[in-house]
Amino acid sequence: MGEFRKAEDEQKRHDFAEGESGRGPGVPSRGLANDPRAGQWDGRRMSKRMIADYKTFIVTDGEGVRNSLYVSGCPFHCSGCFNASIWDFQAGHEYSQRLEDRIIDDLRAPWVQGITFLGGEPMLATPVLVPLARRIRREFGHDKDIWCWTGYTWEELMREGETHDKHELLELIDILVDGRYLKDQHDSLLQFRGSRNQRILDVPRSLAAGEPVVWARLHDQERQVSEIYLKDRDAGEGAQAS
Ligand code: SF4
């Protein structure tokens, strides 16, 4: 049984793209996650149009107050992923016209800056997200922005042979947080991302430049906020005592 498990684990951890170059920073080459070859994973075939969750008025999924759509299905299987329960493409509820209309209505609130696509793997949920993003552009132009998290790196998405639907989605997105979550590169001081290999990229600028361009308002913390509060509190208490 133990040996069977071991063999199964080895199989899961097989690096499909061993030896392939142009993958971007911090992509595990062995033992940490699945690494798809260009075009190997195709959302048009893999997506079951399932949604794990939809939340309004979130402040942790990008800049400003946002609404967040969590799609189901992610084959990267990063060790330490916070959303492992929605790796399954069949998890959750089927996307519907009713949900799409609600998403559009919710975006009308003036205090909502935009929408965020997370997962799961949004780049493999293109049958849902490309039409939704197009409708958002039709209804709001660029008054509302679109953020998206992906396990792919920018370089992987740009590889020759990657599926066209990913590029269609990318062209509708403003900000992309790219790369797998790598537990050994975890850093809680990073803004909107969990590990140091991940980047916050300005998509229109990156497409224009032909290379990844980091978001101009990137602002990682230099130390834990709680430490600042403790220090200030201690200083305050000291001042009162004296
Ligand atoms: S890419 Fe994201 S959702 Fe997918 S396994 Fe990794 S951390 Fe989880």
PDB file of N, CA and C and ligand atoms in Angstrom, residues 74 76-78 81 87 119-121 151 181, ligand 1:
ATOM      1  N   CYS A  74      -8.234  23.214 -10.917  1.00  0.00           N
ATOM      2  CA  CYS A  74      -6.832  23.628 -11.085  1.00  0.00           C
ATOM      3  C   CYS A  74      -5.944  22.393 -11.054  1.00  0.00           C
ATOM      4  N   PHE A  76      -2.644  22.407 -11.285  1.00  0.00           N
ATOM      5  CA  PHE A  76      -1.271  22.657 -10.832  1.00  0.00           C
ATOM      6  C   PHE A  76      -0.972  21.934  -9.519  1.00  0.00           C
ATOM      7  N   HIS A  77      -1.975  21.840  -8.649  1.00  0.00           N
ATOM      8  CA  HIS A  77      -1.836  21.099  -7.384  1.00  0.00           C
ATOM      9  C   HIS A  77      -0.605  21.534  -6.593  1.00  0.00           C
ATOM     10  N   CYS A  78      -0.443  22.851  -6.395  1.00  0.00           N
ATOM     11  CA  CYS A  78       0.695  23.357  -5.618  1.00  0.00           C
ATOM     12  C   CYS A  78       0.610  22.838  -4.185  1.00  0.00           C
ATOM     13  N   CYS A  81      -1.462  24.842  -1.285  1.00  0.00           N
ATOM     14  CA  CYS A  81      -2.532  25.673  -1.883  1.00  0.00           C
ATOM     15  C   CYS A  81      -3.665  25.859  -0.881  1.00  0.00           C
ATOM     16  N   TRP A  87      -9.722  22.134  -6.581  1.00  0.00           N
ATOM     17  CA  TRP A  87      -8.897  21.618  -7.680  1.00  0.00           C
ATOM     18  C   TRP A  87      -9.773  20.850  -8.672  1.00  0.00           C
ATOM     19  N   GLY A 119      -9.145  31.133  -8.498  1.00  0.00           N
ATOM     20  CA  GLY A 119      -9.597  29.745  -8.599  1.00  0.00           C
ATOM     21  C   GLY A 119      -9.125  28.921  -7.437  1.00  0.00           C
ATOM     22  N   GLY A 120      -8.906  27.719  -7.979  1.00  0.00           N
ATOM     23  CA  GLY A 120      -8.998  27.229  -9.373  1.00  0.00           C
ATOM     24  C   GLY A 120      -8.041  27.977 -10.320  1.00  0.00           C
ATOM     25  N   GLU A 121      -8.113  27.608 -11.580  1.00  0.00           N
ATOM     26  CA  GLU A 121      -7.223  28.208 -12.578  1.00  0.00           C
ATOM     27  C   GLU A 121      -8.048  28.953 -13.634  1.00  0.00           C
ATOM     28  N   GLY A 151      -1.847  30.245 -12.095  1.00  0.00           N
ATOM     29  CA  GLY A 151      -0.671  29.441 -11.739  1.00  0.00           C
ATOM     30  C   GLY A 151       0.370  29.451 -12.849  1.00  0.00           C
ATOM     31  N   TYR A 181       1.997  28.840  -6.491  1.00  0.00           N
ATOM     32  CA  TYR A 181       2.359  29.099  -5.097  1.00  0.00           C
ATOM     33  C   TYR A 181       3.434  28.091  -4.710  1.00  0.00           C
TER      34      TYR A 181
HETATM   35  S1  SF4 B   1      -2.160  27.503  -9.077  1.00  0.00           S
HETATM   36 FE1  SF4 B   1      -3.241  28.482  -7.372  1.00  0.00          FE
HETATM   37  S2  SF4 B   1      -5.221  27.411  -7.197  1.00  0.00           S
HETATM   38 FE2  SF4 B   1      -3.859  26.151  -8.455  1.00  0.00          FE
HETATM   39  S3  SF4 B   1      -2.935  24.700  -6.999  1.00  0.00           S
HETATM   40 FE3  SF4 B   1      -1.531  26.432  -7.227  1.00  0.00          FE
HETATM   41  S4  SF4 B   1      -2.076  27.842  -5.554  1.00  0.00           S
HETATM   42 FE4  SF4 B   1      -3.785  26.386  -5.812  1.00  0.00          FE
END
